[in-house]
Short mmCIF file of C-alpha atoms in Angstrom, two decimals:
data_model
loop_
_atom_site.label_atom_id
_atom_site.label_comp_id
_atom_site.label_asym_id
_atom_site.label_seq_id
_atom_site.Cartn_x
_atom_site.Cartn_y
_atom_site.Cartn_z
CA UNK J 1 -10.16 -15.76 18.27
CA UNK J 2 -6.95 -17.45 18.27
CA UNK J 3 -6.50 -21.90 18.27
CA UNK J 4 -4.75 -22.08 21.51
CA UNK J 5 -4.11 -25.40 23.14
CA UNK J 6 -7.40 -26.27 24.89
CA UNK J 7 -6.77 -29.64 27.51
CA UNK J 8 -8.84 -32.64 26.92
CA UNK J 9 -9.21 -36.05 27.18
CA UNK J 10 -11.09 -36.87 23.64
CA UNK J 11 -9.10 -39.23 20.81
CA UNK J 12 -7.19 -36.36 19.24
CA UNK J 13 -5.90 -34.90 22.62
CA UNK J 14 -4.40 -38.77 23.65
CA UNK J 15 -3.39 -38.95 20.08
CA UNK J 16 0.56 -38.33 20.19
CA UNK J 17 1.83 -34.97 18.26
CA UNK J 18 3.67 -36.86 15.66
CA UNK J 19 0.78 -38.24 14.51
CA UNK J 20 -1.51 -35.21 14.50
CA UNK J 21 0.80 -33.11 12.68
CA UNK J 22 1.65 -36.32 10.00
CA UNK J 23 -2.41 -36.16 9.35
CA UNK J 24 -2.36 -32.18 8.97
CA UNK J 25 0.39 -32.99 6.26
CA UNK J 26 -1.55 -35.77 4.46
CA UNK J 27 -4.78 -33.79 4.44
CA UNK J 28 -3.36 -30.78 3.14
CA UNK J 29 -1.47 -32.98 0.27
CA UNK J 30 -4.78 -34.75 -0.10
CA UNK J 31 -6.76 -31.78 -0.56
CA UNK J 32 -3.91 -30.46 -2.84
CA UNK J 33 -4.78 -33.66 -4.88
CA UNK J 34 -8.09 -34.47 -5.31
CA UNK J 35 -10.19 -32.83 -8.25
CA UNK J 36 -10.82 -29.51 -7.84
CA UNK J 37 -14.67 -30.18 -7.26
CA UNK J 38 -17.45 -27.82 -4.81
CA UNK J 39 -18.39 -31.76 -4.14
CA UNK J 40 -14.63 -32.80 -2.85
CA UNK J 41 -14.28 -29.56 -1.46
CA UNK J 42 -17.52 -29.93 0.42
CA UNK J 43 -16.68 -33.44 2.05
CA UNK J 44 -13.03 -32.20 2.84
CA UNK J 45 -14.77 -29.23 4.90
CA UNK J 46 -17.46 -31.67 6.76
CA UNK J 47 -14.91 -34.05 7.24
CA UNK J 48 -12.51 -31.22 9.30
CA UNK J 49 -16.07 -30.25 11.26
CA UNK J 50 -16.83 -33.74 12.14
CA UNK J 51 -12.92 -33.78 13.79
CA UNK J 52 -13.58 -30.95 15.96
CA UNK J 53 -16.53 -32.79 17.58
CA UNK J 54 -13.77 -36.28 17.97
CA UNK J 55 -11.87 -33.79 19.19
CA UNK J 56 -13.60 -32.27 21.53
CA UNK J 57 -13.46 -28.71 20.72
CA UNK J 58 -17.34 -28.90 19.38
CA UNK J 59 -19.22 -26.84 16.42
CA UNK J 60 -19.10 -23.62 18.21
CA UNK J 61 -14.93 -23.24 18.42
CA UNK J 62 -15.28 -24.42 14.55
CA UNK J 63 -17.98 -21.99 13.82
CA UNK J 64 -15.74 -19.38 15.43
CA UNK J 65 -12.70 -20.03 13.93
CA UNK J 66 -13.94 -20.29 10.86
CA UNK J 67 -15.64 -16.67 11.66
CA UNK J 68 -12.05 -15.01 12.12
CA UNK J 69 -11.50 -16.07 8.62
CA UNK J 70 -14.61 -14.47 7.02
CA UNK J 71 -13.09 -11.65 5.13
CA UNK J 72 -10.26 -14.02 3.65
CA UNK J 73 -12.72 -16.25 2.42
CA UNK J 74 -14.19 -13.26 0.79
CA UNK J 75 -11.04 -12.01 -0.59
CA UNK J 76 -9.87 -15.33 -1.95
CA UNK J 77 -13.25 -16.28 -3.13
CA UNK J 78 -14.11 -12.83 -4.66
CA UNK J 79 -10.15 -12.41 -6.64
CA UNK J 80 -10.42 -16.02 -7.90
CA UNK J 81 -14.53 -16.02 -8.48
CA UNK J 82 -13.30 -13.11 -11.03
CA UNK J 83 -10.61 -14.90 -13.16
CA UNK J 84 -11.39 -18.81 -12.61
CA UNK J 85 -15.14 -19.02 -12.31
CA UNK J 86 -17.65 -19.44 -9.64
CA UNK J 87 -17.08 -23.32 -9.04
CA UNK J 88 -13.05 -23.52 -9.24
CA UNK J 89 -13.07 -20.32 -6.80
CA UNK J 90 -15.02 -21.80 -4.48
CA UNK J 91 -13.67 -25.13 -4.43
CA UNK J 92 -9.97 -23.66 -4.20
CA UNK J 93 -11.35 -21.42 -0.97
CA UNK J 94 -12.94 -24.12 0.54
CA UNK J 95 -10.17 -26.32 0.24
CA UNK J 96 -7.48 -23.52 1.82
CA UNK J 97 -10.28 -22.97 4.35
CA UNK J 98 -9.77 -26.64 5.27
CA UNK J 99 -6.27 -27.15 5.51
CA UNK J 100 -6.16 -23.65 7.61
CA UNK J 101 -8.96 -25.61 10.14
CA UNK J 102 -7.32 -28.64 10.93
CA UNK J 103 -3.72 -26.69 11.68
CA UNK J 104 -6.00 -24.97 14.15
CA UNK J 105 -7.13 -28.35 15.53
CA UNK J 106 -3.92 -29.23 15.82
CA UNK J 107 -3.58 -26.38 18.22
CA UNK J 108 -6.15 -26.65 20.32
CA UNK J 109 -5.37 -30.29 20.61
CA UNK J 110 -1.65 -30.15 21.32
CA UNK J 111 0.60 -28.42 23.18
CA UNK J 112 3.03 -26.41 21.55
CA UNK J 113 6.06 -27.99 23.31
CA UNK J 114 5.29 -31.42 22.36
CA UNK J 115 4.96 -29.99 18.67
CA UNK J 116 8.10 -28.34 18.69
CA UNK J 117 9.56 -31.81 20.24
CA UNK J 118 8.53 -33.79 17.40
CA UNK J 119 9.65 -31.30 14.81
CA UNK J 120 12.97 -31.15 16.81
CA UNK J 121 13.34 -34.84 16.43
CA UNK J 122 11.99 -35.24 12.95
CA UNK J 123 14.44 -32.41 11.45
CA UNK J 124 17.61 -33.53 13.75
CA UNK J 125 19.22 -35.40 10.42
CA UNK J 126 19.93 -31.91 8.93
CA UNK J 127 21.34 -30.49 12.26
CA UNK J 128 24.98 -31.90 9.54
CA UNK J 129 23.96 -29.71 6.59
CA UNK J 130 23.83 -26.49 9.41
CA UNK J 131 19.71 -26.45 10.09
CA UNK J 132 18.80 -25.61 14.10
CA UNK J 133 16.12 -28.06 14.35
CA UNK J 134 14.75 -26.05 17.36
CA UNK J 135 14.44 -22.75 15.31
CA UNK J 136 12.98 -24.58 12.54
CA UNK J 137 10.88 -26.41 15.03
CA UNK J 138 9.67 -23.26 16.54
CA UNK J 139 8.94 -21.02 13.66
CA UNK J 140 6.74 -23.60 12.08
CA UNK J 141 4.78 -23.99 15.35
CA UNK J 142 4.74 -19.72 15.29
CA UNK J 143 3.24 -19.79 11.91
CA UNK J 144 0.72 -22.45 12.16
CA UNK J 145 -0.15 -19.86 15.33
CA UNK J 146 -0.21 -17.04 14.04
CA UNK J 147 -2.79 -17.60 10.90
CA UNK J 148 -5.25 -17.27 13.29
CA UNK J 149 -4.00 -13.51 14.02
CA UNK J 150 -3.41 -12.82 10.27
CA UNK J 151 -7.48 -13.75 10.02
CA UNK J 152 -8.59 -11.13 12.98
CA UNK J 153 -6.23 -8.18 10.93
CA UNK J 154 -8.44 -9.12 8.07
CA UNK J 155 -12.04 -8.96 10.01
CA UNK J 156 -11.10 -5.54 11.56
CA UNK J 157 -9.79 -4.07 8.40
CA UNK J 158 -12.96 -5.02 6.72
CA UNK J 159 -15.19 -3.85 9.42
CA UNK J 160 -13.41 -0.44 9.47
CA UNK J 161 -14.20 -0.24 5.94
CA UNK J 162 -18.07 -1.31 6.67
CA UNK J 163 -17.92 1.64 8.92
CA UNK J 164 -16.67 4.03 6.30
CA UNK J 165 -18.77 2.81 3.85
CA UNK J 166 -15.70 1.87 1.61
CA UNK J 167 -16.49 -1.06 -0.72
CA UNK J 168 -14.11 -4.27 -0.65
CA UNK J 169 -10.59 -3.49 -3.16
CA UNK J 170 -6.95 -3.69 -2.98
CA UNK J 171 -6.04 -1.68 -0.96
CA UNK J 172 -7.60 -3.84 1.56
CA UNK J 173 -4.90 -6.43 1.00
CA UNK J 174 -2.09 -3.44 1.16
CA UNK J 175 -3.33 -2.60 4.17
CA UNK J 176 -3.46 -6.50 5.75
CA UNK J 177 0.26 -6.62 4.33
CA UNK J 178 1.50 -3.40 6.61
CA UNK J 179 -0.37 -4.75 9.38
CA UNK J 180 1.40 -8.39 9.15
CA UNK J 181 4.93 -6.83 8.65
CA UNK J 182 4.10 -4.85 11.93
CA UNK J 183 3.31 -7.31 13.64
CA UNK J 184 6.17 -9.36 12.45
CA UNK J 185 8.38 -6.44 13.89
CA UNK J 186 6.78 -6.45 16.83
CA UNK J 187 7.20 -10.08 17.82
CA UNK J 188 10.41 -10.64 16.17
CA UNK J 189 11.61 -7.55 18.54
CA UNK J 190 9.70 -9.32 21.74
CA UNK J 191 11.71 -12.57 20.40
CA UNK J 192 15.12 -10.87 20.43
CA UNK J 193 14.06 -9.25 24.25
CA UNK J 194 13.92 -12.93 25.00
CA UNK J 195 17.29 -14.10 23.57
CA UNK J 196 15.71 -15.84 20.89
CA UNK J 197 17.55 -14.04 17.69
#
């Protein structure tokens, strides 16, 4: 399932985009920051779920976005689980979990034009040192969009390994990689169709 913008009239959808996407930077800092903890980790992750209800969106769009990111948990929990221990590995996930969450409620709750407005504005200053603010503007709003589609590559490669009976390895991720460069292709050639180079 992919965060698309979802109209609303809760707290975060009157909220103005500036704001929204100023609060997706401090959280992800702020997650960067505190102690690497399951506890922090925990209350960072019930603290994004309890925004999805002020939002609007409800538990069930949280529970499903955070399905379409079930086999990257279990890749970045299972690599890191190996070399940094149990607790750091799931604190780290949790907290990449978290920050990947609340730039999907910033999708659902704003329209992508009004993002790529504030962006515009915000990055105009560098327009002297040669930066496009609009290009800059839009391929940020692209990525934050596309994680979402990165997420449902993972959950059929995994269930296409389920269904061969092939256990969970590397060439999992090798795999994810040549199906994210494909799709790059794909919408970077759908881009150029559009006059958009």
């Amino acid at each position: 399932m992919i965060a698309l913008y979802r109209s609303g009239h809760s707290l975060l959808h009157r909220t103005p985009a500036g704001w929204k996407l100023l609060g997706l930077l401090v959280g992800a800092v702020t997650l960067t920051l505190l102690p690497r903890t399951v506890w922090t980790a925990a209350i960072a992750f019930a603290s994004v779920a309890a925004l999805f209800i002020v939002g609007g969106i409800g538990v069930g769009a949280w529970a499903r976005q955070l399905w379409t990111l079930k086999w990257i948990i279990v890749l970045l929990a299972g690599t890191q689980t190996i070399f940094l221990g149990w607790e750091l590995a799931t604190a780290n996930t949790v907290r990449v979990v978290a920050v990947v969450m609340l730039a999907a409620l910033v999708t659902f709750t704003t329209p992508a034009e009004e993002t790529i407005d504030v962006l515009q504005r915000v990055l105009g200053p560098f327009r002297r040192f040669g930066v496009d603010p609009w290009r800059v503007a839009f391929t940020v709003q692209l990525t934050i969009a596309v994680i979402p589609v990165i997420s449902g590559m993972a959950a059929r490669i995994r269930e296409a390994q389920i269904a061969r009976g092939v256990r969970l390895g590397p060439r999992a991720i090798v795999t994810l990689l040549v199906m994210a460069l494909r799709h790059a292709d794909d919408m970077a050639d759908s881009l150029t169709s559009r006059g958009i180079a």
